[in-house]
Coordinates of C-alpha atoms in Angstrom, one line a residue:
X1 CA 54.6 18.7 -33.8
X2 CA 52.6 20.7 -32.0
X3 CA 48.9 20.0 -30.2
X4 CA 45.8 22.1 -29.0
X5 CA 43.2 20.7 -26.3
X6 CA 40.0 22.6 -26.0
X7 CA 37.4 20.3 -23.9
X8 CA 36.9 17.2 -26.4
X9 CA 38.3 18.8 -29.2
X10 CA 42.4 18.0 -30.7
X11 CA 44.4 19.9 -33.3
X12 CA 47.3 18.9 -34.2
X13 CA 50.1 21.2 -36.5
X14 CA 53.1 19.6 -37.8
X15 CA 56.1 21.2 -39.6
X16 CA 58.4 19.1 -41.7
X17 CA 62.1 20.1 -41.9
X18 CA 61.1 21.8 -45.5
X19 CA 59.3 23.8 -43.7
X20 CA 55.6 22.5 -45.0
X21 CA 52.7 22.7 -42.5
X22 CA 49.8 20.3 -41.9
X23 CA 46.8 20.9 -39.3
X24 CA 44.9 18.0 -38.6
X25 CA 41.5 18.8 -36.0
X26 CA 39.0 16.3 -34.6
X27 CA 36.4 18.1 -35.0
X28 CA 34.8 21.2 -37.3
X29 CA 34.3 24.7 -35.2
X30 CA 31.1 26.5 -35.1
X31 CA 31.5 30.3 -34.5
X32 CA 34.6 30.1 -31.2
X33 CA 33.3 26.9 -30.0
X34 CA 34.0 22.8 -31.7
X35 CA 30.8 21.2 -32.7
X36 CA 31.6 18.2 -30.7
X37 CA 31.4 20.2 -27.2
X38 CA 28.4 21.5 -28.1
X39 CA 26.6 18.8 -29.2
X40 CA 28.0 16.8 -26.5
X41 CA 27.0 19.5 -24.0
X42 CA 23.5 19.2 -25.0
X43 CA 23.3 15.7 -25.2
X44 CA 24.0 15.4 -21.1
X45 CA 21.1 17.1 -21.0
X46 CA 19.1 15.6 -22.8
X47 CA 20.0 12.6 -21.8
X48 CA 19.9 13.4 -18.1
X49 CA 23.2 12.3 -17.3
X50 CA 24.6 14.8 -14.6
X51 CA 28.2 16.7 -15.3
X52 CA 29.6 15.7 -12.8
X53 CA 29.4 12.4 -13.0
X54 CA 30.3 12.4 -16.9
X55 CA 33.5 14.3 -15.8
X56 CA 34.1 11.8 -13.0
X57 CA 34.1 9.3 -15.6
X58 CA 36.2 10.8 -18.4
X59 CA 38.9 11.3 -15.4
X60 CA 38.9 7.9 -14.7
X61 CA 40.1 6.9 -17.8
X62 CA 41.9 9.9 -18.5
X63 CA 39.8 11.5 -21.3
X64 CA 40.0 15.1 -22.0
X65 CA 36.4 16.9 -21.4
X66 CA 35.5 20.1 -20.9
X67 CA 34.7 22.3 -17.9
X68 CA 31.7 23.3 -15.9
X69 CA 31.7 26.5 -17.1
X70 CA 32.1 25.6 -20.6
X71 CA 28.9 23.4 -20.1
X72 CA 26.8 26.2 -18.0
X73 CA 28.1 28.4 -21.1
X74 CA 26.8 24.9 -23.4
X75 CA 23.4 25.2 -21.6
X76 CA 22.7 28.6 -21.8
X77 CA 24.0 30.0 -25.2
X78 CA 22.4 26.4 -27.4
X79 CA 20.8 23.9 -25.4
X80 CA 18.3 25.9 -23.5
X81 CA 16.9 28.1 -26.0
X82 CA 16.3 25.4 -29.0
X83 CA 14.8 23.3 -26.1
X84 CA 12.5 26.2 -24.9
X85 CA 11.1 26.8 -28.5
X86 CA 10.6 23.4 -29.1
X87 CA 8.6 23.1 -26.0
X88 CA 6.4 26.8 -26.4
X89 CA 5.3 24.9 -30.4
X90 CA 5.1 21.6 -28.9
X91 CA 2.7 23.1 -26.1
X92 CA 0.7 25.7 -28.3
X93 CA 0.2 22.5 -30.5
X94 CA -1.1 20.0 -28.2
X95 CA -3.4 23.5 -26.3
X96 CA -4.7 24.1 -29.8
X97 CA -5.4 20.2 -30.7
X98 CA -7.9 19.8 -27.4
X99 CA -9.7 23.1 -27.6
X100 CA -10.8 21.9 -31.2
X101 CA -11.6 18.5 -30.4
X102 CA -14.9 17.4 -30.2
X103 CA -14.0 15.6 -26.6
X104 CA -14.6 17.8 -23.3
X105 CA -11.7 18.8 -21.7
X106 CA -10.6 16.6 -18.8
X107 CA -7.6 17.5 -17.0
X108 CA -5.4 15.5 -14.5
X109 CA -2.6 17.9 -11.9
X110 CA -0.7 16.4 -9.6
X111 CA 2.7 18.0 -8.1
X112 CA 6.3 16.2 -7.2
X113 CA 8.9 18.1 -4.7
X114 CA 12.1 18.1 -5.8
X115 CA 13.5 16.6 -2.5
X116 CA 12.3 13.5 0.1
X117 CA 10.7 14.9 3.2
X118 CA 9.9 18.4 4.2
X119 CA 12.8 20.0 2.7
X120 CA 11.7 20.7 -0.2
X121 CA 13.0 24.0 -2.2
X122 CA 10.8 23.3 -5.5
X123 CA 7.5 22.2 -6.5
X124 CA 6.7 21.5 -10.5
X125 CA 3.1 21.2 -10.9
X126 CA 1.9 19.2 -14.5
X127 CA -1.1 18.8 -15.9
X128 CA -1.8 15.4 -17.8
X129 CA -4.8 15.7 -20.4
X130 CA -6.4 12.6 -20.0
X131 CA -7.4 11.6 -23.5
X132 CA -4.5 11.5 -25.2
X133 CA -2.3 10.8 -22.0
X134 CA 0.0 14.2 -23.1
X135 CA 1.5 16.9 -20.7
X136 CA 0.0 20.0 -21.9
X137 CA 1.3 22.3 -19.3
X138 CA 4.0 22.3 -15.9
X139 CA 4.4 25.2 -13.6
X140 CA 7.7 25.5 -11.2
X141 CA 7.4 26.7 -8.4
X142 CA 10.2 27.5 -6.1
X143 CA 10.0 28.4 -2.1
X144 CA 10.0 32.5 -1.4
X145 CA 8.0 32.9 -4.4
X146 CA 5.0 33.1 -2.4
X147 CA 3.7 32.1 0.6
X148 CA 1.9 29.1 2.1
X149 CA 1.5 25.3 0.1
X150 CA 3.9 25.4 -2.6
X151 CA 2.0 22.8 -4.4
X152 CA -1.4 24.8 -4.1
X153 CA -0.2 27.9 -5.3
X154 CA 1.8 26.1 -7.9
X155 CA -1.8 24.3 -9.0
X156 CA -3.7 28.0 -8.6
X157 CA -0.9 29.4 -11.0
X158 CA -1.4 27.0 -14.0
X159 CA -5.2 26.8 -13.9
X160 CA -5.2 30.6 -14.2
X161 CA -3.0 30.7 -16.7
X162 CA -5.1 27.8 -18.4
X163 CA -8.4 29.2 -18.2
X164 CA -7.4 33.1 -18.5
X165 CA -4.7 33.2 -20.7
X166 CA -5.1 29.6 -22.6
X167 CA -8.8 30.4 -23.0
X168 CA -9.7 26.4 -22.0
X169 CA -12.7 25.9 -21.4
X170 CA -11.8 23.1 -18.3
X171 CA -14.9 20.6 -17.9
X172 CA -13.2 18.3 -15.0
X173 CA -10.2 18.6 -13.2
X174 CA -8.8 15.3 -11.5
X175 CA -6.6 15.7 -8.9
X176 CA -5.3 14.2 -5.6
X177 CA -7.4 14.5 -1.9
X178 CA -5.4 18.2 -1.5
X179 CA -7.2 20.2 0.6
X180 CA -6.0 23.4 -0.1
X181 CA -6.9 22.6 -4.1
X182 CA -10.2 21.1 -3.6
X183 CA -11.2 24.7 -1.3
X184 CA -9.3 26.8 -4.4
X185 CA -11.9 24.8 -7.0
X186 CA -14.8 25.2 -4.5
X187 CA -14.6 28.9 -4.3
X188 CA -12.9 30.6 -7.5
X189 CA -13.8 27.8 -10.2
X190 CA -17.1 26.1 -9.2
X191 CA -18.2 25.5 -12.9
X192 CA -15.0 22.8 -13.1
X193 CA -16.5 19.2 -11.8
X194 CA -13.4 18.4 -9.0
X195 CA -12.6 14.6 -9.3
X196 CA -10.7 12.6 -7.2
X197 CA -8.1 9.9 -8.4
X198 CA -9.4 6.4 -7.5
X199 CA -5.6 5.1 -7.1
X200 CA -5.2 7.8 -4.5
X201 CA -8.5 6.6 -2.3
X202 CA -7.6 2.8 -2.7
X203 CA -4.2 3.4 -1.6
X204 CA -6.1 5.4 1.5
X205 CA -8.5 2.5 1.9
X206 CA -6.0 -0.3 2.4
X207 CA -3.9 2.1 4.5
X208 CA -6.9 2.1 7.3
X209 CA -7.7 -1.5 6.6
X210 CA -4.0 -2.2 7.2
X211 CA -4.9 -1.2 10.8
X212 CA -6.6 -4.3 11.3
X213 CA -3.7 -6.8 10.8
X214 CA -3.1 -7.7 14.3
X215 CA -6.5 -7.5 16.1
X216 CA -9.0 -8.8 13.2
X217 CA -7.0 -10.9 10.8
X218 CA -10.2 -12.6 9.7
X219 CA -11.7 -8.9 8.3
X220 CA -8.3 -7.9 7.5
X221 CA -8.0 -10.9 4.8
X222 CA -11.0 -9.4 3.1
X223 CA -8.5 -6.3 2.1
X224 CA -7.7 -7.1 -1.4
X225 CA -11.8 -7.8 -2.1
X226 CA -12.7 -5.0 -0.5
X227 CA -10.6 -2.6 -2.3
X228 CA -11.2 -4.6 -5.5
X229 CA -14.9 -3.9 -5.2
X230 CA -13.9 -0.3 -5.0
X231 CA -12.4 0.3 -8.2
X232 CA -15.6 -1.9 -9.4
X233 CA -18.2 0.2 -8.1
X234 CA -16.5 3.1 -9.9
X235 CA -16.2 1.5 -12.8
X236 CA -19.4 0.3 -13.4
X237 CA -21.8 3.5 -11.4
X238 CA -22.0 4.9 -15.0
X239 CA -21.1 8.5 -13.5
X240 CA -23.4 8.3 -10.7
X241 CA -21.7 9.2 -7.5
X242 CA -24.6 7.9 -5.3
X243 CA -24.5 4.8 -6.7
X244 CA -21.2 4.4 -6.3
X245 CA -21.6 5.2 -2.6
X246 CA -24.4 2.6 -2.2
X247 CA -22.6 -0.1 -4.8
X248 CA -19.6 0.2 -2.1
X249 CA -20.7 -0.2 0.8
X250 CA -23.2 -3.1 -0.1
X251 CA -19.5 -4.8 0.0
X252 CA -20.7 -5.4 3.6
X253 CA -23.3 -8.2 2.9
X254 CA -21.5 -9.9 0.6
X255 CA -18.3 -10.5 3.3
X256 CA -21.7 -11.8 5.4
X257 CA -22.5 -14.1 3.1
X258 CA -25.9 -12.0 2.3
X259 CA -26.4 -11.9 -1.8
X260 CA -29.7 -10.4 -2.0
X261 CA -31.0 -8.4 0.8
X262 CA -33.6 -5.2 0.6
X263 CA -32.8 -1.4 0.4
X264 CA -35.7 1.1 0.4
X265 CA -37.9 -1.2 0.2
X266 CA -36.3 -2.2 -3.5
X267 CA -34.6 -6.1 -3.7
X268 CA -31.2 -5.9 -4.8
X269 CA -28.6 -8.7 -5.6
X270 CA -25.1 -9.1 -6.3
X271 CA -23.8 -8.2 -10.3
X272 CA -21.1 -10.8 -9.8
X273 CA -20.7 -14.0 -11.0
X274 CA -22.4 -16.4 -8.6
X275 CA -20.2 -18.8 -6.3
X276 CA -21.0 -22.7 -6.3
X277 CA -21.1 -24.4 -3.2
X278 CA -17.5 -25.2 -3.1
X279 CA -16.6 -22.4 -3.1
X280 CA -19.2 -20.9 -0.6
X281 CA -17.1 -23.2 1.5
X282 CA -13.9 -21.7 1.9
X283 CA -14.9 -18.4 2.2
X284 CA -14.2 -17.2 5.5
X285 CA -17.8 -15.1 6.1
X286 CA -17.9 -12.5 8.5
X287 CA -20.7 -12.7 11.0
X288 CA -22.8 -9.5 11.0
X289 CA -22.8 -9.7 15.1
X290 CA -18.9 -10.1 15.2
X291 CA -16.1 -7.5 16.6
X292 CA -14.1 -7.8 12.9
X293 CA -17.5 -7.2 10.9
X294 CA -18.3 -3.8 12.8
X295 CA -14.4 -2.5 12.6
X296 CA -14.4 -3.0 8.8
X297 CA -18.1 -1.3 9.2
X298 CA -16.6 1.7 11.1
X299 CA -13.9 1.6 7.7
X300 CA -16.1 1.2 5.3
X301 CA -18.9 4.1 6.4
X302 CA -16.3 6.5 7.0
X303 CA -18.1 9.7 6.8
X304 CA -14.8 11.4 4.7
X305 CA -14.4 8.4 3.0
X306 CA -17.9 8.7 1.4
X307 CA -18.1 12.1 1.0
X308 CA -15.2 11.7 -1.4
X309 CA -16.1 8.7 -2.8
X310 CA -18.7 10.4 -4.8
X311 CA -16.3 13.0 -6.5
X312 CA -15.0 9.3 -8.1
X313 CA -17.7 8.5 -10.2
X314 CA -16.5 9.0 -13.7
X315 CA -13.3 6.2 -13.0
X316 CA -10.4 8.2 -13.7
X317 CA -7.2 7.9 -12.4
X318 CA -3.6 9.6 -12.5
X319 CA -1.9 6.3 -12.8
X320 CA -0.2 7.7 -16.5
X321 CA 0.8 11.0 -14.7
X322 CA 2.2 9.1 -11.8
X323 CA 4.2 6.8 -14.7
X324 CA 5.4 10.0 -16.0
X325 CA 6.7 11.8 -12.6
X326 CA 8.8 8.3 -12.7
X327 CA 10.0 10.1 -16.0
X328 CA 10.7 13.0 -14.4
X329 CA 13.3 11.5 -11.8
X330 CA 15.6 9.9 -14.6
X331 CA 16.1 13.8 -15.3
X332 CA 15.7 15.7 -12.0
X333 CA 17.2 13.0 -8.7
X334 CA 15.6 13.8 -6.1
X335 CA 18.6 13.6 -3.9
X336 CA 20.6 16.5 -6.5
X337 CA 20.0 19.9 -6.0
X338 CA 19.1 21.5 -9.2
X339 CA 19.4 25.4 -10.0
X340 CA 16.0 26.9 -11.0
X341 CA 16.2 27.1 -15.0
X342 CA 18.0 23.5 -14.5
X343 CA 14.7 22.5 -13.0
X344 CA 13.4 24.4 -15.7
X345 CA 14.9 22.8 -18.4
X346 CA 14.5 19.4 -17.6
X347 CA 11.2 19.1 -17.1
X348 CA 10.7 20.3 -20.7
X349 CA 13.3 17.3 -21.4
X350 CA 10.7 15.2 -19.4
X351 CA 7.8 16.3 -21.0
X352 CA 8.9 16.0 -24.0
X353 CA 10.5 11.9 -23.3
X354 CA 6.8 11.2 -22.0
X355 CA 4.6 12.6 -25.3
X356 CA 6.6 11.3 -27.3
X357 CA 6.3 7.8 -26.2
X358 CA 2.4 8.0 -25.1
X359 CA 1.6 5.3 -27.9
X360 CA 4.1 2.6 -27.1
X361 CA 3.9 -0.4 -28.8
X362 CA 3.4 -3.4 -26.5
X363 CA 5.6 -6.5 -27.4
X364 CA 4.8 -8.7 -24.7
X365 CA 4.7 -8.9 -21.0
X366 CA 7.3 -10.3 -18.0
X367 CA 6.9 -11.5 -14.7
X368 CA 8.1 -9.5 -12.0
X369 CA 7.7 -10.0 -8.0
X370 CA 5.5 -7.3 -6.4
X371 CA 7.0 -6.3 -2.6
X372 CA 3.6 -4.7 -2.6
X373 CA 0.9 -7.7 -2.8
X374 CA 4.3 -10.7 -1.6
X375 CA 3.2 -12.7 -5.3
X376 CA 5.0 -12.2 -8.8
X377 CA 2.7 -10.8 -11.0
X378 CA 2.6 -9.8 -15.1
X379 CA 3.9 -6.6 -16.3
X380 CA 3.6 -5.4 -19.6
X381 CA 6.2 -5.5 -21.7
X382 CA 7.2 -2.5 -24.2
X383 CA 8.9 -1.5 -27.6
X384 CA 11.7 0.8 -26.4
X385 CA 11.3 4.0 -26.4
X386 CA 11.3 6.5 -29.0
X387 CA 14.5 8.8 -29.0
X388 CA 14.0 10.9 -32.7
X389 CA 12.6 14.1 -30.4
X390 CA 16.3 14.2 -29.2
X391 CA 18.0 13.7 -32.6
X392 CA 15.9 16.5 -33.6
X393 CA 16.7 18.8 -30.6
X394 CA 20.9 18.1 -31.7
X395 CA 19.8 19.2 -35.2
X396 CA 18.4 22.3 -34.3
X397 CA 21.4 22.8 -31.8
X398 CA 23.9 22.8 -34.8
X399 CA 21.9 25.2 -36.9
X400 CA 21.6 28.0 -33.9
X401 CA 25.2 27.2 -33.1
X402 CA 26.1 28.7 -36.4
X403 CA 24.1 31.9 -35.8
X404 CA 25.9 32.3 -32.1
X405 CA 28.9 34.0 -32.2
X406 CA 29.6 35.5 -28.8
X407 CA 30.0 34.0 -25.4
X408 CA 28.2 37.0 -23.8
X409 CA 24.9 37.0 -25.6
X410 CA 22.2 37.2 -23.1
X411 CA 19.5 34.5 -23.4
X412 CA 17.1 33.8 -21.2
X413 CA 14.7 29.7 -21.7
X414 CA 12.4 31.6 -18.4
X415 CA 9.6 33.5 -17.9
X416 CA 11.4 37.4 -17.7
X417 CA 8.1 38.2 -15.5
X418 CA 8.9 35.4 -12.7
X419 CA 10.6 36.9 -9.5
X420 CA 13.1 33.9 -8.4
X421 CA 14.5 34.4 -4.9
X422 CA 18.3 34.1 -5.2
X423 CA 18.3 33.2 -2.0
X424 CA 15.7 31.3 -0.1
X425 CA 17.2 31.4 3.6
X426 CA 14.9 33.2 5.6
X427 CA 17.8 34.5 8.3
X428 CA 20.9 36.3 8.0
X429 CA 24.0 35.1 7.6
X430 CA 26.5 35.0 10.1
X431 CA 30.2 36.0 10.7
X432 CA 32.1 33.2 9.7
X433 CA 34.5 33.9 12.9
X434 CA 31.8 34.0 15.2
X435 CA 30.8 30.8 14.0
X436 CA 34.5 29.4 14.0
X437 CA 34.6 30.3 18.3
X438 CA 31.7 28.5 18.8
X439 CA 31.6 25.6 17.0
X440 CA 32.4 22.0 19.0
X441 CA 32.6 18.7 18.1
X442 CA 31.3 16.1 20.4
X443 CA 34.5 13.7 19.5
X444 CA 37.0 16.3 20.8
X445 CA 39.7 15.3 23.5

């Protein structure tokens, strides 16, 4: 009896003493390579399970697996290009479905670094549209390619590419408070209406009314009302980004205890419900003449904080692109360095795990303790995800693996016109003897 290991695959000949032969395999062979490596390959992938921690585990129990370089080969020659044709259809489909619909096009960027801190080597820049919740576009962006903000020139990238190439006709463009973006729209776009993400401004509101905590804790109890009535007053301003300005800060009489009060000569009164007398009582009013009412004053009429208060008026948020870079880190850990069509790859993988799933069903909800507000809270509870885009992808695998006969074909799942910097170290590299002389360690006797 003999035996034949290549990665998960087994064969097994035996001869009998009359000389008859029998060949058992695990598994069928497409072209030189089993099926089961391939599809296995891919399905790391897919799945976003790293190699080397699948390969940690199959030693640990002493299963046979394959090598890196049989997966790199994996990746390359079967995974990457049915995933990269999935992804131009998937994208030219979801491009062509809102430039014919009858909605105006509203678009939401935002851009995640591959790495905690100011490290980063990579920036993917996606663009959410914000009807139908879908990724329509990502850009990847690595350091070297060009110079300054990796995240602006990632954004400037894709909205050329959008608008030029795409032919979209972009009506409003959401983004975060990014300076360099906000100048690029200013200047070379003006016709797009540049709005700001409400999450991002609350999160900067409670950040400066965090401030108080020590010195006014009366005016820094108001925190959660206060940045309640800002997601109100851009909810209900009907598009109307001086209203919302004057709907905001009229937050200051009502922490006086003032519910009616004159503007402009005009009488104007609270839209809330109105309070009963008991509860009049325990509210802890601010006096108008008192240290904490003019710090939250200097807060609240914060001449930046206005000025981009306004570009907030139509309520929109990137709360499901934020739920979606979440996505993104299943695939692409911030703290594992990625190769640049690994990046690549994945964030098709990501895309595609997000649209797919945009319409969960909910099922329920579960409570949860928030570190945020110190309370548990409701969450929403789901229908698990849908997985058939995968099964789909391993279908499509197994019908190219047939037609893929060499391990040298050439095959790109990348842009041929993008210059990648092989290298992104900006000095030269040293003699590794010079460096041997002089290196120390401060534990040495």
């Amino acid at each position: 009896m003999k035996h034949y290991i290549q990665g998960t695959f087994l064969s097994v000949t035996t001869v009998c003493e009359e000389g008859h032969t029998v060949q058992w395999t695990s598994q069928k062979k497409t072209g030189k390579r089993p099926e089961g490596n391939i599809v296995i390959g891919a399905a790391l992938t897919l799945s976003g399970i790293l190699f080397a921690q699948m390969s940690v585990f199959c030693r640990s129990i002493n299963l046979a697996f394959f090598s890196r370089t049989t997966y790199d080969l994996i990746t390359k020659l079967h995974t990457g290009p049915v995933i990269n044709d999935m992804w131009r259809e998937h994208r030219k489909d979801n491009l062509n479905e809102i430039k014919n619909s009858e909605k105006n096009i509203w678009l939401a960027g935002d851009g995640q670094f591959d790495s905690p801190g100011f490290c980063a080597k990579y920036c993917t820049y996606s663009v959410m549209d914000l009807h139908s919740s879908k990724i329509i576009y990502f850009n990847l962006v690595q350091k070297g390619m060009g110079s300054g903000d990796l995240e602006r020139k990632a954004c400037e990238s894709l909205i050329d590419k959008l608008i030029e190439e795409e032919n979209c006709n972009i009506e409003l463009f959401l983004t975060d408070r990014h300076r360099g973006i906000r100048y690029f729209l200013r200047t070379k776009y003006p016709q797009i209406e540049h709005e700001f993400d409400v999450w991002h401004l609350s999160k900067s509101l409670l950040k400066r009314l965090k401030g108080l905590d020590k010195k006014y804790p009366d005016a820094y109890l108001w925190k959660t009302s206060i940045n309640n009535h800002l997601w109100w007053s851009s909810q209900t301003c009907n598009g109307d980004g001086s209203l919302l300005v004057e709907k905001f800060t009229s937050v200051l009489n009502h922490i006086s205890n003032v519910h009616e009060w004159e503007d402009n000569g005009k009488t104007k009164k609270w839209e809330y419900k109105k309070l009963n007398d008991e509860d009049l009582k325990k509210k802890l009013w601010i006096h108008p003449n008192s240290e904490s009412y003019f710090a939250l004053k200097k807060i609240i009429m914060a001449k930046d904080l206005l000025k981009d208060l306004q570009h907030a008026k139509h309520f929109v948020h990137t709360g499901r692109l934020e739920s979606y870079h979440n996505v993104r880190l299943k695939y692409m850990p911030k703290r594992i360095h990625l190769k640049f069509n690994g990046m690549y790859l994945r964030s098709i993988i990501a895309i595609l795990d997000h649209n797919y799933n945009v319409n969960k069903t909910l099922i329920g909800d579960k409570l949860v303790f928030s570190k945020q507000i110190g309370r548990y809270t409701l969450k929403n509870r789901y229908k698990n995800p849908s997985n058939n885009w995968r099964q789909i992808i391993i279908e499509n695998i197994k019908i190219n693996a047939i037609t893929v006969n060499t391990l040298n074909t050439e095959t790109s799942t990348i842009d041929d016109n993008l210059r990648i910097p092989t290298n992104i170290v900006s000095i030269p590299k040293p003699n590794v003897d010079e460096m041997r002389l002089k290196k120390y360690s401060r534990f040495q006797k």
